[in-house]
Amino acid sequence: MYKRYIPPPKPKVSRPSDIPVRPPPQVYHEPEPEPEPEYVEPAPVPVQTSSWLQPYARRIDPTIASQPTKIVFGDDDEPPAPSSQSSRPVDDAPNGVADEEKTLKKPKSKKNKKNRGDDEEAEEKPKKRRRVAEEEEREEKEEAAAETEDVTMEAETTTHEDRNNEEQKEKRKPKREKKKKPKSDEQEEDDNAVRSRHKSVFEKVAKALQAQALEEDGDKMDVDGAEPEEEEEPVVEHGLEPIPQPAPAAFDESKLTYETLPQWIASPIRVTESMTKSFEELKIAAEPAKVLQSKGFKEAFAVQTAVLPLLLPNPDRQGDVVVAAPTGSGKTLSYVLPMIQDISYGRITDLRALIVLPTRDLVQQVQQTCDACAAAFASSGGKRVKIGTAVGNKVFKEEQSAIVEKKQRYGAVGDGCSKENLSSWAASETVNPEDYVSKVDVLICTPGRLVEHIKQTPGFTLDYVRWLIVDEADKLLAQDFQQWLNLVLETLSTEQRPSRRVFPKSNKKGVRKVILSATMTQDISMLNLLKLSRPKLVVLEGTKAGDQSLPPLLKEYAIKVREPSLKPLYLVDLLQSELLAAAAKDTEVTEADASSASETSDSESSSDSDSSSDSESDSDSDSDSSSSSDSDSSSESKADEPKPKIKSQHTSKQRKFSTSALIFTKSNEAALRLSRLLALLVPSLAHLIGTLTSTTKTIRRTRTLRAFTQGKLRILVASDIASRGLDLPNLEHVINYDLPISETAYVHRVGRTARAGRAGAAWTLLEHSEARRFWRDFAGEGKGASTNILRSTPVERVRLGHKVEKVFDDKEEAKEDDFSEERVQAYEKALEQLQREATFSRGKKGKKEVSKKRA
Ligand SMILES: Nc1ncnc2c1ncn2[C@@H]1O[C@H](COP(=O)(O)OP(=O)(O)OP(=O)(O)O)[C@@H](O)[C@H]1O
């Protein structure tokens, strides 16, 4: 234990310590036999009166003061030096006492003068007297000036001043008296008077010092000049514990507020999951609502409940709508329903709505929803809204004629009416848009194809368009195919005939824009590109701008892959695991279904009518165009290549694989290879496996998706082409065989399951090098975790064995995988087979090209 010295609190610095107190003048008394004069016990003097005051204190020491003194005026007879310290008040006096010094020194010079003799003085002329008088006057003035120097000087100062004045007077008095009369009894009386005055001065000084001592609270000075006694300081005992430190400044963890965002983003309309209403309540006519119910849309989902009132005719001033809601929450119906209702009020067919989507598959999917709604409103006496698509899976001219036709003209002369049809418009040199009519009210398209029609299709006009829907908007805005947005907005901004865009039952003029995504961008500059008018943002309750919510009933699992070279075996184990099966509905697939599905997936003819101009806009970042030819050929080869015999393990109608899974890979090639490898590794599953890549021909993709929806296929191996928007209602599992490239991609991939209020599971196979990124960026766990993904339950770690088990720590997870030697050998054989097929395919393709060139 150490005793730590803690200094006493610093005494308050008071004026008297700064401002010198004039010591009493040097007065020497005649030795007197009388009893010693009374004196007042001086009060203890504070330390701050310090060194220059000490001599003064000594002077008021009764032992000194009472000593008989003698006033001697003469050079020879020097008065006894009071002490060596007696001169210190002058020498050591702090600044500002110069005047006082003069005052103190002056008596000495006067004394010298006096030593010259009274006779000499008497002979001096009256002039000299005047000079003396003037000098005295000047001295008095100086003293007065010194007095005014500090008006705040307290009583003791005043006391000193008084005393000095008196002393000065006294000094002068005897001088004058001496001049007038010689020393006598009177002088003694005077001396007594002086003594008594001194006594009173002492008293005053003592009182002043006492007052000062009280003021300075305990600091005492010995009247003998000894060091003041220090009070014993309190000793605080400390151990070796660290000296208390000030608390560190709190780190500002407050997140950026969105004050800088526009009001419509900062204060969105919030939707809760439970916020559902019947369609009638939302002012959808009873008849179409009934039809919708019959098609499975019993009531409006939460997002529809929020969005429909904003888009249906409304007495308020209506603006554009931006929707950021999770995957599978029903965004499509939220815009299709009001749009179709609005258009069904009209009679003439004009292009009234454009729906822009990133992929062909989505175009077809949205078309189905539009058709359902169109039928519903037609049934209630409205116009049958005509739906068209433009995706590039048809020959461009065919697509043109499906969208636009030339008006029928009836000639006044001749053989009745002469009908010009669209086949002739291409030939005409000058095109008058008024000569053409739209064959569709709604065009659902990919952006690339839309641009082609705007630029190349005569009579294709956006003059009547009142609805512009941009679904999967973040993707479409990020990848501005052929500057589609600029072109479309420019074309739409033509206000030559604004009456064409009048909404029959709405107070909204111009084009209404509806922008949707599950991962809506918060990039204001992107959103500004859309030139929105009085927009409103709809988001899920509890989320804020930038959040990406997962479906509430989605469960997520992560599986560690300790041996990446055997990763396909992990996938096989997962597909055959009990947990996967348990999560699935116990559906049966008949032998007949299986064989027809097998046909669909493997032996589609290559005579699909994909045109060379098939310019699909989806540009998966993962699609590997350089390798796609290989992949394609590998895929195509399946029809021709003698297939290795797949041992069928299913002997009855019961299939082993009773669930459904969508497996995502990082590229088209990876998807094709994995699909084939799975078939080789687990021949019993081969007929249930389909493949979906951006290089797969459109018709084949459509068939594959249909087969999957019908349950004929149970496993889809896909690139990210299938990650956005695809609605596969019976999909129970999503498997990330390869880690997605971004948070957003993860949200869209896993969002293919657990849709429309159903349950679903997402599995991610994690190689060692990927684990950190996954946990940090996607799962939001561990060091530096940062994710915008909002989920209802955290991601679970699981281990693959005969059954999938939950693991709670890494040690448990690190148990050896028991891939038997036999399995590993089978896997190697499958890889060899795959290699042979790829070589064969490349050879075949090469021959084809050569024969093409020759031809
Ligand atoms: N009111 C409803 N009642 C029943 N089912 C509905 C309703 N609305 C939508 N659905 C169904 O919910 C599923 C998901 O809808 P939709 O495809 O519109 O979701 P989404 O929000 O667009 O998803 P994503 O962001 O993935 O594109 C579809 O199968 C759709 O038929």
PDB file of C-alpha atoms in Angstrom, residues 24-277:
ATOM      1  CA  PRO A  24       4.952  50.874   8.532  1.00  0.00           C
ATOM      2  CA  PRO A  25       7.571  53.562   8.263  1.00  0.00           C
ATOM      3  CA  GLN A  26      10.768  53.161   9.990  1.00  0.00           C
ATOM      4  CA  VAL A  27      10.162  54.888  13.226  1.00  0.00           C
ATOM      5  CA  TYR A  28      12.708  54.971  15.912  1.00  0.00           C
ATOM      6  CA  HIS A  29      11.725  55.718  19.393  1.00  0.00           C
ATOM      7  CA  GLU A  30      13.679  57.326  22.160  1.00  0.00           C
ATOM      8  CA  PRO A  31      14.502  54.838  24.843  1.00  0.00           C
ATOM      9  CA  GLU A  32      11.948  55.195  27.485  1.00  0.00           C
ATOM     10  CA  PRO A  33      12.021  54.077  31.036  1.00  0.00           C
ATOM     11  CA  GLU A  34       8.312  53.876  31.222  1.00  0.00           C
ATOM     12  CA  PRO A  35       6.604  50.547  31.173  1.00  0.00           C
ATOM     13  CA  GLU A  36       6.462  48.967  27.836  1.00  0.00           C
ATOM     14  CA  PRO A  37       3.604  50.158  25.766  1.00  0.00           C
ATOM     15  CA  GLU A  38       0.657  47.940  25.413  1.00  0.00           C
ATOM     16  CA  TYR A  39       0.457  46.055  22.333  1.00  0.00           C
ATOM     17  CA  VAL A  40      -2.062  43.975  20.668  1.00  0.00           C
ATOM     18  CA  GLU A  41      -1.301  40.376  20.187  1.00  0.00           C
ATOM     19  CA  PRO A  42      -0.944  40.189  16.441  1.00  0.00           C
ATOM     20  CA  ALA A  43      -3.199  37.843  14.621  1.00  0.00           C
ATOM     21  CA  PRO A  44      -1.683  34.964  12.751  1.00  0.00           C
ATOM     22  CA  VAL A  45      -0.710  36.156   9.334  1.00  0.00           C
ATOM     23  CA  PRO A  46      -1.542  34.075   6.304  1.00  0.00           C
ATOM     24  CA  VAL A  47       1.133  32.634   4.102  1.00  0.00           C
ATOM     25  CA  GLN A  48       0.044  34.704   1.150  1.00  0.00           C
ATOM     26  CA  THR A  49       1.207  37.829   2.848  1.00  0.00           C
ATOM     27  CA  SER A  50       4.549  36.188   2.115  1.00  0.00           C
ATOM     28  CA  SER A  51       8.082  37.261   2.202  1.00  0.00           C
ATOM     29  CA  TRP A  52       7.681  40.938   1.697  1.00  0.00           C
ATOM     30  CA  LEU A  53       5.156  41.095   4.524  1.00  0.00           C
ATOM     31  CA  GLN A  54       7.314  39.120   6.914  1.00  0.00           C
ATOM     32  CA  PRO A  55       9.571  42.010   7.834  1.00  0.00           C
ATOM     33  CA  TYR A  56       6.457  43.998   8.395  1.00  0.00           C
ATOM     34  CA  ALA A  57       5.186  41.286  10.643  1.00  0.00           C
ATOM     35  CA  ARG A  58       8.418  41.380  12.455  1.00  0.00           C
ATOM     36  CA  ARG A  59       8.001  45.049  12.888  1.00  0.00           C
ATOM     37  CA  ILE A  60       4.753  44.524  14.670  1.00  0.00           C
ATOM     38  CA  ASP A  61       6.364  41.938  16.799  1.00  0.00           C
ATOM     39  CA  PRO A  62       5.791  43.218  20.307  1.00  0.00           C
ATOM     40  CA  THR A  63       9.327  42.408  21.290  1.00  0.00           C
ATOM     41  CA  ILE A  64      10.617  44.740  18.643  1.00  0.00           C
ATOM     42  CA  ALA A  65       7.906  47.314  18.912  1.00  0.00           C
ATOM     43  CA  SER A  66       8.365  47.630  22.638  1.00  0.00           C
ATOM     44  CA  GLN A  67      12.099  48.050  22.438  1.00  0.00           C
ATOM     45  CA  PRO A  68      13.208  51.576  23.138  1.00  0.00           C
ATOM     46  CA  THR A  69      14.217  53.248  19.962  1.00  0.00           C
ATOM     47  CA  LYS A  70      15.937  56.441  19.329  1.00  0.00           C
ATOM     48  CA  ILE A  71      15.386  58.834  16.525  1.00  0.00           C
ATOM     49  CA  VAL A  72      18.676  60.219  15.463  1.00  0.00           C
ATOM     50  CA  PHE A  73      19.009  62.724  12.701  1.00  0.00           C
ATOM     51  CA  GLY A  74      22.547  62.936  11.537  1.00  0.00           C
ATOM     52  CA  ASP A  75      25.008  61.257   9.244  1.00  0.00           C
ATOM     53  CA  ASP A  76      27.345  60.213  12.029  1.00  0.00           C
ATOM     54  CA  ASP A  77      24.793  58.773  14.211  1.00  0.00           C
ATOM     55  CA  GLU A  78      22.993  56.278  12.069  1.00  0.00           C
ATOM     56  CA  PRO A  79      19.905  54.822  13.529  1.00  0.00           C
ATOM     57  CA  PRO A  80      20.334  51.188  14.410  1.00  0.00           C
ATOM     58  CA  ALA A  81      19.441  49.095  11.483  1.00  0.00           C
ATOM     59  CA  PRO A  82      16.169  47.482  12.307  1.00  0.00           C
ATOM     60  CA  SER A  83      17.512  44.298  10.821  1.00  0.00           C
ATOM     61  CA  SER A  84      18.760  43.102   7.570  1.00  0.00           C
ATOM     62  CA  GLN A  85      15.174  42.248   6.733  1.00  0.00           C
ATOM     63  CA  SER A  86      14.034  45.732   7.396  1.00  0.00           C
ATOM     64  CA  SER A  87      15.070  46.771   3.932  1.00  0.00           C
ATOM     65  CA  ARG A  88      13.330  43.831   2.303  1.00  0.00           C
ATOM     66  CA  PRO A  89       9.934  45.337   2.020  1.00  0.00           C
ATOM     67  CA  VAL A  90      11.500  47.732  -0.451  1.00  0.00           C
ATOM     68  CA  ASP A  91      13.741  45.276  -2.236  1.00  0.00           C
ATOM     69  CA  ASP A  92      11.382  42.384  -2.349  1.00  0.00           C
ATOM     70  CA  ALA A  93       8.224  44.274  -2.787  1.00  0.00           C
ATOM     71  CA  PRO A  94       6.317  43.156  -5.768  1.00  0.00           C
ATOM     72  CA  ASN A  95       5.663  45.380  -8.713  1.00  0.00           C
ATOM     73  CA  GLY A  96       3.449  48.292  -8.128  1.00  0.00           C
ATOM     74  CA  VAL A  97       5.089  49.401  -4.967  1.00  0.00           C
ATOM     75  CA  ALA A  98       7.529  51.800  -6.579  1.00  0.00           C
ATOM     76  CA  ASP A  99       5.613  54.731  -5.210  1.00  0.00           C
ATOM     77  CA  GLU A 100       5.752  53.240  -1.821  1.00  0.00           C
ATOM     78  CA  GLU A 101       9.455  52.678  -2.167  1.00  0.00           C
ATOM     79  CA  LYS A 102       9.866  56.337  -2.904  1.00  0.00           C
ATOM     80  CA  THR A 103       7.816  57.118   0.118  1.00  0.00           C
ATOM     81  CA  LEU A 104       9.958  54.888   2.200  1.00  0.00           C
ATOM     82  CA  LYS A 105      13.218  56.251   0.897  1.00  0.00           C
ATOM     83  CA  LYS A 106      12.285  59.850   1.211  1.00  0.00           C
ATOM     84  CA  PRO A 107      12.576  60.192   4.932  1.00  0.00           C
ATOM     85  CA  LYS A 108      16.199  59.208   4.504  1.00  0.00           C
ATOM     86  CA  SER A 109      16.918  62.109   2.124  1.00  0.00           C
ATOM     87  CA  LYS A 110      15.007  64.419   4.327  1.00  0.00           C
ATOM     88  CA  LYS A 111      17.032  63.183   7.201  1.00  0.00           C
ATOM     89  CA  ASN A 112      20.217  64.135   5.334  1.00  0.00           C
ATOM     90  CA  LYS A 113      18.875  67.489   4.738  1.00  0.00           C
ATOM     91  CA  LYS A 114      18.177  67.886   8.376  1.00  0.00           C
ATOM     92  CA  ASN A 115      21.718  66.962   9.173  1.00  0.00           C
ATOM     93  CA  ARG A 116      22.932  70.161   7.607  1.00  0.00           C
ATOM     94  CA  GLY A 117      21.705  72.036  10.658  1.00  0.00           C
ATOM     95  CA  ASP A 118      18.809  74.159  11.604  1.00  0.00           C
ATOM     96  CA  ASP A 119      20.801  77.373  11.171  1.00  0.00           C
ATOM     97  CA  GLU A 120      21.501  76.647   7.617  1.00  0.00           C
ATOM     98  CA  GLU A 121      17.858  75.959   7.066  1.00  0.00           C
ATOM     99  CA  ALA A 122      16.827  79.145   8.773  1.00  0.00           C
ATOM    100  CA  GLU A 123      18.971  81.085   6.382  1.00  0.00           C
ATOM    101  CA  GLU A 124      17.291  79.584   3.405  1.00  0.00           C
ATOM    102  CA  LYS A 125      15.136  81.863   1.457  1.00  0.00           C
ATOM    103  CA  PRO A 126      11.360  81.702   1.484  1.00  0.00           C
ATOM    104  CA  LYS A 127      11.722  80.382  -2.053  1.00  0.00           C
ATOM    105  CA  LYS A 128      13.291  77.255  -0.714  1.00  0.00           C
ATOM    106  CA  ARG A 129      10.486  76.896   1.736  1.00  0.00           C
ATOM    107  CA  ARG A 130       8.061  77.091  -1.080  1.00  0.00           C
ATOM    108  CA  ARG A 131      10.033  74.399  -2.848  1.00  0.00           C
ATOM    109  CA  VAL A 132       9.821  72.213   0.227  1.00  0.00           C
ATOM    110  CA  ALA A 133       6.157  72.926   0.499  1.00  0.00           C
ATOM    111  CA  GLU A 134       5.738  72.066  -3.182  1.00  0.00           C
ATOM    112  CA  GLU A 135       7.704  68.920  -2.706  1.00  0.00           C
ATOM    113  CA  GLU A 136       5.533  67.949   0.203  1.00  0.00           C
ATOM    114  CA  GLU A 137       2.461  68.691  -1.831  1.00  0.00           C
ATOM    115  CA  ARG A 138       3.775  66.563  -4.648  1.00  0.00           C
ATOM    116  CA  GLU A 139       4.444  63.734  -2.261  1.00  0.00           C
ATOM    117  CA  GLU A 140       0.935  63.981  -0.979  1.00  0.00           C
ATOM    118  CA  LYS A 141      -0.400  63.885  -4.520  1.00  0.00           C
ATOM    119  CA  GLU A 142       1.684  60.825  -5.281  1.00  0.00           C
ATOM    120  CA  GLU A 143       0.334  59.145  -2.232  1.00  0.00           C
ATOM    121  CA  ALA A 144      -3.183  60.036  -3.240  1.00  0.00           C
ATOM    122  CA  ALA A 145      -2.505  58.607  -6.696  1.00  0.00           C
ATOM    123  CA  ALA A 146      -1.162  55.427  -5.114  1.00  0.00           C
ATOM    124  CA  GLU A 147      -4.294  55.257  -3.046  1.00  0.00           C
ATOM    125  CA  THR A 148      -6.532  55.475  -6.076  1.00  0.00           C
ATOM    126  CA  GLU A 149      -4.497  52.796  -7.837  1.00  0.00           C
ATOM    127  CA  ASP A 150      -6.623  50.094  -6.428  1.00  0.00           C
ATOM    128  CA  VAL A 151     -10.042  51.076  -5.310  1.00  0.00           C
ATOM    129  CA  THR A 152     -10.741  47.574  -4.169  1.00  0.00           C
ATOM    130  CA  MET A 153      -8.103  47.613  -1.511  1.00  0.00           C
ATOM    131  CA  GLU A 154      -9.664  46.356   1.661  1.00  0.00           C
ATOM    132  CA  ALA A 155      -9.615  47.665   5.197  1.00  0.00           C
ATOM    133  CA  GLU A 156      -6.056  46.764   5.909  1.00  0.00           C
ATOM    134  CA  THR A 157      -4.873  48.720   2.930  1.00  0.00           C
ATOM    135  CA  THR A 158      -6.910  51.660   4.091  1.00  0.00           C
ATOM    136  CA  THR A 159      -5.383  51.190   7.470  1.00  0.00           C
ATOM    137  CA  HIS A 160      -1.930  51.290   5.996  1.00  0.00           C
ATOM    138  CA  GLU A 161      -2.742  54.364   3.971  1.00  0.00           C
ATOM    139  CA  ASP A 162      -4.043  56.139   7.018  1.00  0.00           C
ATOM    140  CA  ARG A 163      -1.098  55.069   8.955  1.00  0.00           C
ATOM    141  CA  ASN A 164       1.308  56.224   6.271  1.00  0.00           C
ATOM    142  CA  ASN A 165      -0.382  59.578   6.031  1.00  0.00           C
ATOM    143  CA  GLU A 166      -0.203  60.014   9.719  1.00  0.00           C
ATOM    144  CA  GLU A 167       3.371  58.931   9.798  1.00  0.00           C
ATOM    145  CA  GLN A 168       4.235  61.254   6.977  1.00  0.00           C
ATOM    146  CA  LYS A 169       2.578  64.048   8.823  1.00  0.00           C
ATOM    147  CA  GLU A 170       4.350  63.085  11.978  1.00  0.00           C
ATOM    148  CA  LYS A 171       7.635  63.018  10.183  1.00  0.00           C
ATOM    149  CA  ARG A 172       6.952  66.379   8.761  1.00  0.00           C
ATOM    150  CA  LYS A 173       5.615  67.752  11.970  1.00  0.00           C
ATOM    151  CA  PRO A 174       8.738  67.397  14.055  1.00  0.00           C
ATOM    152  CA  LYS A 175      10.697  68.710  11.109  1.00  0.00           C
ATOM    153  CA  ARG A 176       8.606  71.831  11.087  1.00  0.00           C
ATOM    154  CA  GLU A 177       8.540  71.995  14.818  1.00  0.00           C
ATOM    155  CA  LYS A 178      12.249  71.661  14.855  1.00  0.00           C
ATOM    156  CA  LYS A 179      12.460  74.481  12.467  1.00  0.00           C
ATOM    157  CA  LYS A 180      10.273  76.578  14.696  1.00  0.00           C
ATOM    158  CA  LYS A 181      11.412  75.636  18.158  1.00  0.00           C
ATOM    159  CA  PRO A 182      14.067  73.548  19.811  1.00  0.00           C
ATOM    160  CA  LYS A 183      13.438  70.177  21.481  1.00  0.00           C
ATOM    161  CA  SER A 184      11.527  70.626  24.738  1.00  0.00           C
ATOM    162  CA  ASP A 185       8.939  69.043  27.087  1.00  0.00           C
ATOM    163  CA  GLU A 186       6.460  69.608  24.419  1.00  0.00           C
ATOM    164  CA  GLN A 187       8.395  67.307  22.231  1.00  0.00           C
ATOM    165  CA  GLU A 188       8.115  64.596  24.791  1.00  0.00           C
ATOM    166  CA  GLU A 189       4.432  65.092  24.874  1.00  0.00           C
ATOM    167  CA  ASP A 190       4.465  64.833  21.151  1.00  0.00           C
ATOM    168  CA  ASP A 191       6.451  61.648  21.361  1.00  0.00           C
ATOM    169  CA  ASN A 192       3.880  60.228  23.696  1.00  0.00           C
ATOM    170  CA  ALA A 193       1.207  61.234  21.315  1.00  0.00           C
ATOM    171  CA  VAL A 194       3.144  59.556  18.526  1.00  0.00           C
ATOM    172  CA  ARG A 195       3.434  56.417  20.615  1.00  0.00           C
ATOM    173  CA  SER A 196      -0.242  56.381  21.315  1.00  0.00           C
ATOM    174  CA  ARG A 197      -0.910  56.870  17.662  1.00  0.00           C
ATOM    175  CA  HIS A 198       1.488  54.057  16.878  1.00  0.00           C
ATOM    176  CA  LYS A 199      -0.405  51.951  19.305  1.00  0.00           C
ATOM    177  CA  SER A 200      -3.627  52.657  17.502  1.00  0.00           C
ATOM    178  CA  VAL A 201      -1.875  51.939  14.223  1.00  0.00           C
ATOM    179  CA  PHE A 202      -0.695  48.622  15.615  1.00  0.00           C
ATOM    180  CA  GLU A 203      -4.174  47.833  16.698  1.00  0.00           C
ATOM    181  CA  LYS A 204      -5.555  48.628  13.295  1.00  0.00           C
ATOM    182  CA  VAL A 205      -2.859  46.563  11.596  1.00  0.00           C
ATOM    183  CA  ALA A 206      -3.470  43.680  13.932  1.00  0.00           C
ATOM    184  CA  LYS A 207      -7.181  43.812  13.233  1.00  0.00           C
ATOM    185  CA  ALA A 208      -6.612  43.935   9.522  1.00  0.00           C
ATOM    186  CA  LEU A 209      -4.265  41.003   9.644  1.00  0.00           C
ATOM    187  CA  GLN A 210      -6.682  39.069  11.771  1.00  0.00           C
ATOM    188  CA  ALA A 211      -9.440  39.714   9.256  1.00  0.00           C
ATOM    189  CA  GLN A 212      -7.140  38.583   6.494  1.00  0.00           C
ATOM    190  CA  ALA A 213      -6.184  35.508   8.422  1.00  0.00           C
ATOM    191  CA  LEU A 214      -9.804  34.584   8.879  1.00  0.00           C
ATOM    192  CA  GLU A 215     -10.434  35.183   5.240  1.00  0.00           C
ATOM    193  CA  GLU A 216      -7.682  32.901   4.128  1.00  0.00           C
ATOM    194  CA  ASP A 217      -8.961  30.144   6.217  1.00  0.00           C
ATOM    195  CA  GLY A 218      -6.272  28.698   8.289  1.00  0.00           C
ATOM    196  CA  ASP A 219      -3.054  29.663   6.618  1.00  0.00           C
ATOM    197  CA  LYS A 220      -1.092  31.063   9.466  1.00  0.00           C
ATOM    198  CA  MET A 221       2.108  32.922   9.679  1.00  0.00           C
ATOM    199  CA  ASP A 222       4.276  33.035  12.646  1.00  0.00           C
ATOM    200  CA  VAL A 223       4.759  36.594  13.809  1.00  0.00           C
ATOM    201  CA  ASP A 224       8.400  35.754  14.351  1.00  0.00           C
ATOM    202  CA  GLY A 225       8.837  35.088  10.698  1.00  0.00           C
ATOM    203  CA  ALA A 226       8.872  31.356  11.046  1.00  0.00           C
ATOM    204  CA  GLU A 227       7.379  29.234   8.363  1.00  0.00           C
ATOM    205  CA  PRO A 228       3.635  28.940   8.790  1.00  0.00           C
ATOM    206  CA  GLU A 229       2.511  25.780  10.332  1.00  0.00           C
ATOM    207  CA  GLU A 230       1.008  23.489   7.776  1.00  0.00           C
ATOM    208  CA  GLU A 231      -2.069  21.693   8.740  1.00  0.00           C
ATOM    209  CA  GLU A 232      -1.691  18.013   8.674  1.00  0.00           C
ATOM    210  CA  GLU A 233      -2.920  16.907   5.313  1.00  0.00           C
ATOM    211  CA  PRO A 234      -5.340  14.106   5.034  1.00  0.00           C
ATOM    212  CA  VAL A 235      -3.679  10.963   3.820  1.00  0.00           C
ATOM    213  CA  VAL A 236      -5.650   8.821   1.477  1.00  0.00           C
ATOM    214  CA  GLU A 237      -4.547   5.281   1.238  1.00  0.00           C
ATOM    215  CA  HIS A 238      -4.521   3.638  -2.167  1.00  0.00           C
ATOM    216  CA  GLY A 239      -3.820   0.150  -3.236  1.00  0.00           C
ATOM    217  CA  LEU A 240      -2.181  -0.719  -6.521  1.00  0.00           C
ATOM    218  CA  GLU A 241      -5.394  -0.429  -8.345  1.00  0.00           C
ATOM    219  CA  PRO A 242      -5.194   1.734 -11.440  1.00  0.00           C
ATOM    220  CA  ILE A 243      -5.813   5.371 -10.895  1.00  0.00           C
ATOM    221  CA  PRO A 244      -9.356   6.135 -11.908  1.00  0.00           C
ATOM    222  CA  GLN A 245      -9.475   7.451 -15.428  1.00  0.00           C
ATOM    223  CA  PRO A 246     -12.146   9.546 -17.025  1.00  0.00           C
ATOM    224  CA  ALA A 247     -14.672   7.496 -18.890  1.00  0.00           C
ATOM    225  CA  PRO A 248     -13.709   7.162 -22.568  1.00  0.00           C
ATOM    226  CA  ALA A 249     -15.724   9.311 -24.886  1.00  0.00           C
ATOM    227  CA  ALA A 250     -18.712   7.334 -26.072  1.00  0.00           C
ATOM    228  CA  PHE A 251     -18.400   6.182 -29.670  1.00  0.00           C
ATOM    229  CA  ASP A 252     -21.188   7.580 -31.729  1.00  0.00           C
ATOM    230  CA  GLU A 253     -22.974   4.489 -32.915  1.00  0.00           C
ATOM    231  CA  SER A 254     -26.020   6.246 -34.108  1.00  0.00           C
ATOM    232  CA  LYS A 255     -26.782   5.169 -37.600  1.00  0.00           C
ATOM    233  CA  LEU A 256     -27.179   7.522 -40.406  1.00  0.00           C
ATOM    234  CA  THR A 257     -30.632   8.947 -40.428  1.00  0.00           C
ATOM    235  CA  TYR A 258     -32.416   9.324 -43.648  1.00  0.00           C
ATOM    236  CA  GLU A 259     -33.084  12.974 -43.227  1.00  0.00           C
ATOM    237  CA  THR A 260     -31.213  13.594 -46.407  1.00  0.00           C
ATOM    238  CA  LEU A 261     -33.603  11.347 -48.288  1.00  0.00           C
ATOM    239  CA  PRO A 262     -36.672  12.763 -49.910  1.00  0.00           C
ATOM    240  CA  GLN A 263     -39.722  12.769 -47.701  1.00  0.00           C
ATOM    241  CA  TRP A 264     -41.456   9.997 -49.651  1.00  0.00           C
ATOM    242  CA  ILE A 265     -38.572   7.595 -48.939  1.00  0.00           C
ATOM    243  CA  ALA A 266     -37.972   8.754 -45.378  1.00  0.00           C
ATOM    244  CA  SER A 267     -41.635   8.324 -44.429  1.00  0.00           C
ATOM    245  CA  PRO A 268     -42.999   5.377 -46.405  1.00  0.00           C
ATOM    246  CA  ILE A 269     -46.378   3.698 -46.110  1.00  0.00           C
ATOM    247  CA  ARG A 270     -45.822   0.676 -43.879  1.00  0.00           C
ATOM    248  CA  VAL A 271     -47.528  -2.671 -44.369  1.00  0.00           C
ATOM    249  CA  THR A 272     -47.931  -5.376 -41.744  1.00  0.00           C
ATOM    250  CA  GLU A 273     -48.182  -9.039 -42.705  1.00  0.00           C
ATOM    251  CA  SER A 274     -51.581  -9.336 -41.113  1.00  0.00           C
ATOM    252  CA  MET A 275     -53.041  -6.398 -43.019  1.00  0.00           C
ATOM    253  CA  THR A 276     -55.314  -8.322 -45.373  1.00  0.00           C
ATOM    254  CA  LYS A 277     -58.697  -7.325 -46.753  1.00  0.00           C
TER     255      LYS A 277
END
